[in-house]
CSV table of C-alpha atoms and ligand atoms in Angstrom, one decimal:
chain,number,residue,atom,x,y,z
A,435,UNK,CA,232.4,-152.8,-116.1
A,436,UNK,CA,231.9,-156.4,-115.1
A,437,UNK,CA,234.8,-156.9,-112.8
A,438,UNK,CA,233.0,-159.7,-111.0
A,439,UNK,CA,232.7,-161.6,-114.3
A,440,UNK,CA,236.0,-160.5,-115.6
A,441,UNK,CA,237.9,-161.7,-112.6
A,442,UNK,CA,237.2,-165.4,-113.0
A,443,UNK,CA,237.8,-165.1,-116.7
A,444,UNK,CA,241.3,-163.8,-116.0
A,445,UNK,CA,242.1,-166.9,-114.1
A,446,UNK,CA,241.1,-169.2,-116.8
A,447,UNK,CA,242.7,-168.8,-120.2
A,448,UNK,CA,245.5,-166.5,-121.4
A,449,UNK,CA,244.0,-166.0,-124.8
A,450,UNK,CA,240.6,-165.3,-123.4
A,451,UNK,CA,242.1,-162.7,-121.1
A,452,UNK,CA,243.4,-160.7,-124.0
A,453,UNK,CA,240.2,-160.8,-125.9
A,454,UNK,CA,238.2,-160.0,-122.8
A,455,UNK,CA,240.3,-157.1,-121.8
A,456,UNK,CA,240.2,-155.8,-125.4
A,457,UNK,CA,236.4,-156.0,-125.4
A,458,UNK,CA,236.2,-154.4,-122.0
A,459,UNK,CA,238.5,-151.6,-123.0
A,460,UNK,CA,236.7,-151.1,-126.2
A,461,UNK,CA,233.4,-150.9,-124.4
A,462,UNK,CA,234.8,-148.3,-122.0
A,463,UNK,CA,236.3,-146.4,-124.9
A,464,UNK,CA,232.9,-146.2,-126.6
A,465,UNK,CA,231.3,-144.8,-123.5
A,466,UNK,CA,234.0,-142.3,-123.0
A,467,UNK,CA,233.9,-141.2,-126.5
A,468,UNK,CA,230.1,-141.0,-126.2
A,469,UNK,CA,228.1,-143.9,-127.3
A,470,UNK,CA,225.9,-141.6,-129.4
A,471,UNK,CA,223.3,-144.1,-130.3
A,472,UNK,CA,220.7,-143.4,-132.9
A,473,UNK,CA,219.0,-140.4,-131.5
A,474,UNK,CA,219.2,-136.9,-132.8
A,475,UNK,CA,220.5,-135.6,-129.5
A,476,UNK,CA,224.0,-136.6,-130.6
A,477,UNK,CA,224.4,-133.5,-132.7
A,478,UNK,CA,223.2,-131.0,-130.1
A,479,UNK,CA,225.3,-132.6,-127.3
A,480,UNK,CA,228.4,-132.1,-129.5
A,481,UNK,CA,227.6,-128.4,-129.8
A,482,UNK,CA,228.2,-128.0,-126.0
A,483,UNK,CA,231.1,-130.4,-125.7
A,484,UNK,CA,234.3,-129.1,-124.3
A,485,UNK,CA,237.3,-130.2,-122.3
A,486,UNK,CA,235.5,-128.9,-119.2
A,487,UNK,CA,232.5,-131.3,-119.4
A,488,UNK,CA,231.9,-135.1,-119.5
A,489,UNK,CA,229.1,-136.6,-121.5
A,490,UNK,CA,227.8,-140.1,-121.0
A,491,UNK,CA,225.1,-141.6,-123.3
A,492,UNK,CA,223.0,-144.5,-122.2
A,493,UNK,CA,224.9,-144.9,-118.9
A,494,UNK,CA,223.5,-147.7,-116.7
A,495,UNK,CA,224.7,-147.3,-113.1
A,496,UNK,CA,224.7,-150.2,-110.7
A,497,UNK,CA,223.3,-149.2,-107.4
A,498,UNK,CA,222.3,-151.3,-104.4
A,499,UNK,CA,221.5,-154.4,-106.4
A,500,UNK,CA,219.7,-152.8,-109.2
A,501,UNK,CA,220.7,-150.4,-112.0
A,502,UNK,CA,219.2,-147.2,-113.3
A,503,UNK,CA,219.7,-146.0,-116.8
A,504,UNK,CA,220.1,-142.5,-118.0
A,505,UNK,CA,219.7,-141.5,-121.6
A,506,UNK,CA,222.3,-138.8,-121.3
A,507,UNK,CA,224.3,-137.6,-118.2
A,508,UNK,CA,226.3,-134.5,-118.5
A,509,UNK,CA,228.8,-133.6,-115.8
A,510,UNK,CA,230.1,-130.0,-115.6
A,511,UNK,CA,232.0,-128.1,-112.9
A,512,UNK,CA,228.7,-126.3,-112.2
A,513,UNK,CA,226.2,-129.2,-112.1
A,514,UNK,CA,225.1,-132.5,-113.4
A,515,UNK,CA,222.4,-132.7,-116.0
A,516,UNK,CA,220.2,-135.8,-116.3
A,517,UNK,CA,218.4,-135.9,-119.7
A,518,UNK,CA,215.4,-138.0,-120.7
A,519,UNK,CA,215.2,-138.0,-124.5
A,520,UNK,CA,211.8,-138.2,-126.2
A,521,UNK,CA,211.2,-138.4,-129.9
A,522,UNK,CA,207.4,-137.9,-130.0
A,523,UNK,CA,205.7,-136.3,-132.9
A,524,UNK,CA,202.5,-134.2,-132.9
A,525,UNK,CA,201.2,-131.7,-130.4
A,526,UNK,CA,202.4,-132.5,-126.9
A,527,UNK,CA,200.1,-131.3,-124.2
A,528,UNK,CA,202.3,-131.0,-121.2
A,529,UNK,CA,201.7,-130.4,-117.5
A,530,UNK,CA,203.7,-131.3,-114.4
A,531,UNK,CA,201.6,-134.4,-114.0
A,532,UNK,CA,201.1,-135.8,-117.5
A,533,UNK,CA,202.1,-135.8,-121.1
A,534,UNK,CA,199.4,-136.2,-123.8
A,535,UNK,CA,200.4,-136.8,-127.3
A,536,UNK,CA,198.0,-135.6,-130.0
A,537,UNK,CA,198.6,-137.0,-133.5
A,538,UNK,CA,196.0,-136.6,-136.3
A,539,UNK,CA,193.3,-135.9,-133.8
A,540,UNK,CA,194.1,-139.0,-131.8
A,541,UNK,CA,195.1,-138.5,-128.2
A,542,UNK,CA,197.2,-140.8,-126.1
A,543,UNK,CA,198.8,-140.6,-122.7
A,544,UNK,CA,202.6,-141.2,-122.6
A,545,UNK,CA,204.5,-142.2,-119.4
A,546,UNK,CA,205.3,-138.9,-117.8
A,547,UNK,CA,209.0,-138.1,-118.6
A,548,UNK,CA,209.2,-135.7,-115.7
A,549,UNK,CA,208.5,-138.6,-113.3
A,550,UNK,CA,211.0,-140.7,-115.2
A,551,UNK,CA,213.8,-138.2,-115.0
A,552,UNK,CA,213.1,-137.3,-111.4
A,553,UNK,CA,213.3,-141.0,-110.4
A,554,UNK,CA,216.7,-141.3,-112.1
A,555,UNK,CA,217.8,-138.1,-110.5
A,556,UNK,CA,216.8,-139.3,-107.1
A,557,UNK,CA,218.8,-142.5,-107.6
A,558,UNK,CA,221.8,-140.6,-108.9
A,559,UNK,CA,221.7,-138.2,-106.0
A,560,UNK,CA,221.7,-141.1,-103.5
A,561,UNK,CA,224.5,-142.7,-105.5
A,562,UNK,CA,226.6,-139.5,-105.4
A,563,UNK,CA,226.0,-139.1,-101.6
A,564,UNK,CA,227.3,-142.7,-101.2
A,565,UNK,CA,230.4,-141.7,-103.1
A,566,UNK,CA,231.0,-138.7,-100.9
A,567,UNK,CA,229.7,-136.0,-103.2
A,568,UNK,CA,227.1,-133.7,-101.7
A,569,UNK,CA,225.6,-130.3,-102.7
A,570,UNK,CA,226.4,-130.9,-106.4
A,571,UNK,CA,223.3,-129.6,-108.2
A,572,UNK,CA,221.5,-132.0,-110.4
A,573,UNK,CA,219.3,-130.5,-113.2
A,574,UNK,CA,216.6,-132.6,-114.8
A,575,UNK,CA,215.7,-132.0,-118.4
A,576,UNK,CA,213.4,-133.6,-120.9
A,577,UNK,CA,214.7,-133.1,-124.4
A,578,UNK,CA,212.4,-133.5,-127.4
A,579,UNK,CA,214.3,-134.6,-130.5
A,580,UNK,CA,211.4,-134.5,-132.9
A,581,UNK,CA,211.8,-131.3,-134.9
A,582,UNK,CA,208.1,-131.0,-135.6
A,583,UNK,CA,206.8,-131.6,-132.1
A,584,UNK,CA,204.8,-128.8,-130.7
A,585,UNK,CA,204.8,-128.1,-126.9
A,586,UNK,CA,201.5,-126.9,-125.4
A,587,UNK,CA,201.7,-126.3,-121.7
A,588,UNK,CA,198.6,-126.5,-119.5
A,589,UNK,CA,198.5,-125.7,-115.8
A,590,UNK,CA,200.0,-126.8,-113.5
A,591,UNK,CA,203.2,-126.6,-115.6
A,592,UNK,CA,205.8,-124.4,-113.8
A,593,UNK,CA,208.1,-127.3,-113.3
A,594,UNK,CA,207.4,-128.7,-116.8
A,595,UNK,CA,208.3,-125.4,-118.4
A,596,UNK,CA,211.7,-125.5,-116.7
A,597,UNK,CA,212.4,-129.1,-117.7
A,598,UNK,CA,211.1,-129.4,-121.3
A,599,UNK,CA,213.4,-128.2,-124.1
A,600,UNK,CA,213.5,-128.8,-127.8
A,601,UNK,CA,216.8,-130.3,-128.8
A,602,UNK,CA,217.7,-127.3,-131.0
A,603,UNK,CA,217.3,-125.0,-128.0
A,604,UNK,CA,219.4,-127.2,-125.7
A,605,UNK,CA,222.8,-125.5,-126.3
A,606,UNK,CA,221.3,-122.2,-125.4
A,607,UNK,CA,219.5,-123.6,-122.3
A,608,UNK,CA,222.8,-125.2,-121.3
A,609,UNK,CA,224.7,-121.9,-121.5
A,610,UNK,CA,222.0,-120.2,-119.4
A,611,UNK,CA,222.2,-122.8,-116.7
A,612,UNK,CA,226.0,-122.4,-116.6
A,613,UNK,CA,225.6,-118.7,-116.1
A,614,UNK,CA,223.0,-119.2,-113.3
A,615,UNK,CA,225.0,-121.8,-111.4
A,616,UNK,CA,228.5,-121.2,-110.0
A,617,UNK,CA,231.1,-123.9,-110.5
A,618,UNK,CA,231.7,-126.1,-107.5
A,619,UNK,CA,233.7,-129.1,-108.8
A,620,UNK,CA,237.3,-129.0,-110.1
A,621,UNK,CA,238.5,-130.8,-113.1
A,622,UNK,CA,240.2,-133.4,-110.9
A,623,UNK,CA,236.9,-133.9,-109.0
A,624,UNK,CA,235.2,-134.4,-112.4
A,625,UNK,CA,237.9,-136.9,-113.5
A,626,UNK,CA,237.5,-138.9,-110.3
A,627,UNK,CA,233.7,-138.8,-110.6
A,628,UNK,CA,233.8,-139.9,-114.2
A,629,UNK,CA,236.1,-142.9,-113.3
A,630,UNK,CA,233.7,-143.9,-110.6
A,631,UNK,CA,230.7,-143.7,-112.9
A,632,UNK,CA,232.4,-145.8,-115.6
A,633,UNK,CA,233.4,-148.4,-112.9
A,634,UNK,CA,229.7,-148.6,-111.9
A,635,UNK,CA,228.5,-148.7,-115.5
A,636,UNK,CA,226.7,-152.1,-116.0
A,637,UNK,CA,225.8,-152.6,-119.6
A,638,UNK,CA,222.7,-154.7,-120.2
A,639,UNK,CA,224.2,-157.9,-121.5
A,640,UNK,CA,222.5,-161.1,-120.7
A,641,UNK,CA,225.3,-163.2,-122.0
A,642,UNK,CA,228.9,-162.5,-121.0
A,643,UNK,CA,230.3,-164.9,-123.6
A,644,UNK,CA,228.4,-163.3,-126.4
A,645,UNK,CA,229.6,-159.9,-125.3
A,646,UNK,CA,233.2,-161.0,-125.6
A,647,UNK,CA,232.8,-163.0,-128.7
A,648,UNK,CA,233.8,-166.2,-126.8
A,649,UNK,CA,232.4,-169.7,-126.7
A,650,UNK,CA,232.4,-172.2,-123.9
A,651,UNK,CA,235.3,-174.0,-125.7
A,652,UNK,CA,237.5,-171.0,-124.9
A,653,UNK,CA,237.5,-172.1,-121.3
A,654,UNK,CA,239.1,-175.0,-119.5
A,655,UNK,CA,237.5,-175.6,-116.1
A,656,UNK,CA,239.8,-177.8,-114.0
A,657,UNK,CA,240.3,-178.1,-110.3
A,658,UNK,CA,244.0,-177.2,-109.9
A,659,UNK,CA,246.1,-177.8,-106.8
A,660,UNK,CA,246.9,-174.5,-105.2
A,661,UNK,CA,250.3,-175.8,-104.1
A,662,UNK,CA,251.7,-177.4,-107.3
A,663,UNK,CA,249.2,-176.5,-110.1
A,664,UNK,CA,248.6,-180.1,-110.9
A,665,UNK,CA,245.0,-180.7,-112.1
A,666,UNK,CA,244.1,-184.1,-110.8
A,667,UNK,CA,242.5,-183.6,-107.4
A,668,UNK,CA,240.4,-186.3,-105.9
A,669,UNK,CA,237.7,-186.0,-103.3
A,670,UNK,CA,238.1,-188.3,-100.3
A,671,UNK,CA,236.6,-188.1,-96.8
A,672,UNK,CA,235.4,-184.5,-97.1
A,673,UNK,CA,238.5,-183.0,-98.7
A,674,UNK,CA,240.3,-182.6,-101.9
A,675,UNK,CA,243.7,-184.3,-102.2
A,676,UNK,CA,246.4,-183.6,-104.8
A,677,UNK,CA,247.5,-186.7,-106.5
A,678,UNK,CA,250.9,-185.3,-107.1
A,679,UNK,CA,252.0,-183.4,-104.0
A,680,UNK,CA,249.6,-184.6,-101.4
A,681,UNK,CA,248.2,-181.1,-100.7
A,682,UNK,CA,244.7,-181.1,-99.2
A,683,UNK,CA,242.0,-178.5,-99.1
A,684,UNK,CA,238.4,-178.5,-98.1
A,685,UNK,CA,236.7,-176.0,-100.3
A,686,UNK,CA,238.8,-175.4,-103.4
A,687,UNK,CA,235.9,-176.5,-105.5
A,688,UNK,CA,234.0,-173.3,-104.5
A,689,UNK,CA,236.0,-170.9,-106.7
A,690,UNK,CA,235.8,-173.2,-109.7
A,691,UNK,CA,232.0,-173.5,-109.4
A,692,UNK,CA,231.6,-169.8,-109.0
A,693,UNK,CA,233.8,-169.2,-112.1
A,694,UNK,CA,231.8,-171.7,-114.1
A,695,UNK,CA,228.5,-170.1,-113.1
A,696,UNK,CA,229.7,-166.5,-113.7
A,697,UNK,CA,231.4,-167.2,-117.0
A,698,UNK,CA,228.8,-169.5,-118.6
A,699,UNK,CA,225.8,-167.8,-117.0
A,700,UNK,CA,223.5,-170.8,-117.5
A,701,UNK,CA,223.7,-172.5,-114.1
A,702,UNK,CA,225.1,-176.0,-113.5
A,703,UNK,CA,223.4,-179.4,-113.4
A,704,UNK,CA,224.5,-182.3,-111.2
A,705,UNK,CA,225.6,-184.1,-114.3
A,706,UNK,CA,227.9,-181.2,-115.4
A,707,UNK,CA,229.2,-181.0,-111.8
A,708,UNK,CA,230.0,-184.7,-111.9
A,709,UNK,CA,232.0,-184.2,-115.1
A,710,UNK,CA,233.7,-181.2,-113.7
A,711,UNK,CA,235.0,-183.0,-110.5
A,712,UNK,CA,234.9,-186.6,-111.4
A,713,UNK,CA,232.7,-187.4,-108.4
A,714,UNK,CA,230.2,-190.1,-108.9
A,715,UNK,CA,228.1,-189.8,-105.8
A,716,UNK,CA,225.1,-187.6,-106.3
A,717,UNK,CA,224.9,-187.1,-102.5
A,718,UNK,CA,228.4,-185.7,-102.2
A,719,UNK,CA,227.8,-183.4,-105.1
A,720,UNK,CA,224.5,-182.2,-103.7
A,721,UNK,CA,226.1,-181.6,-100.4
A,722,UNK,CA,229.0,-179.5,-101.9
A,723,UNK,CA,226.5,-177.4,-103.9
A,724,UNK,CA,224.1,-177.0,-101.0
A,725,UNK,CA,226.9,-175.5,-98.8
A,726,UNK,CA,227.5,-172.8,-101.4
A,727,UNK,CA,224.0,-171.4,-100.9
A,728,UNK,CA,223.1,-171.6,-104.6
A,729,UNK,CA,219.7,-171.1,-106.0
A,730,UNK,CA,218.1,-174.3,-107.3
A,731,UNK,CA,215.9,-173.8,-110.4
A,732,UNK,CA,213.8,-176.6,-111.8
A,733,UNK,CA,213.6,-180.1,-110.4
A,734,UNK,CA,214.9,-183.6,-110.9
A,735,UNK,CA,216.9,-183.9,-114.1
A,736,UNK,CA,216.2,-180.4,-115.3
A,737,UNK,CA,217.5,-178.9,-112.0
A,738,UNK,CA,220.2,-176.4,-112.3
A,739,UNK,CA,222.1,-174.5,-109.6
A,740,UNK,CA,222.6,-170.7,-110.0
A,741,UNK,CA,224.4,-168.1,-108.0
A,742,UNK,CA,222.0,-166.4,-105.8
A,743,UNK,CA,221.8,-162.7,-106.1
A,744,UNK,CA,223.2,-160.8,-103.1
B,2293,ZN,ZN1,249.6,-180.4,-105.7
């Protein structure tokens, strides 16, 4: 969920609010229902689905300034399963360290799915710890969805044998794991955890407006007086003054610029800033922007200010 981006949108336009919320709710609904995607795994995951477990497809969890994506994350009272899905054809020569694909006599090395799933698992474990969940087992699996793929294990492969599974064997593997691991989370723990995961889910959208089906015209960016709501504020001697009620404030432009940058996602030029605030002096505008610690990209007329990443 993009609360950070949704928040300024909420302040802007009533109509936009409804559409944004609808889009956001729709997007959460899709995740909850299982955004099955195109892969074959959909069918096999449905075979194990029950009220006891939660399945997330293509979840992308924001964590410490980056995000890690998991093809399929399954939460059960017994354990979490992180699944890396592969749809490779041919004979797969598998060891702990590498995966070689052999198709029609041609060999190629594929990025090792074991390393991929273990990296995600590591991030997820750290993320869980930060959310107060410890000693919840995480099981890593690599599921092959290509029905004709043949596994050929070569030493060292103990770990690989545990982790690789053909999609049609997945339901059986899942039941075995359930038997081997005692339950240690309650349904209310799971509900809580699911909510937190959804709140941390950061879909990979580059353009917020596109995501919500909005255009820039759906937004009105105006500096409004906090006291009376009037929109003509003028900048004099280092502060904003309301032309109607006389209220003054020093930094009420900050929120408006932040909203502008967050919503439009394309930075702001000095010229746009001038139109936004009706200030003619480039020096004053530069000063206001400089104090906000924005990132300047480009130079001279092409220069645009962006929010700097925290
Ligand atoms: Zn006012």
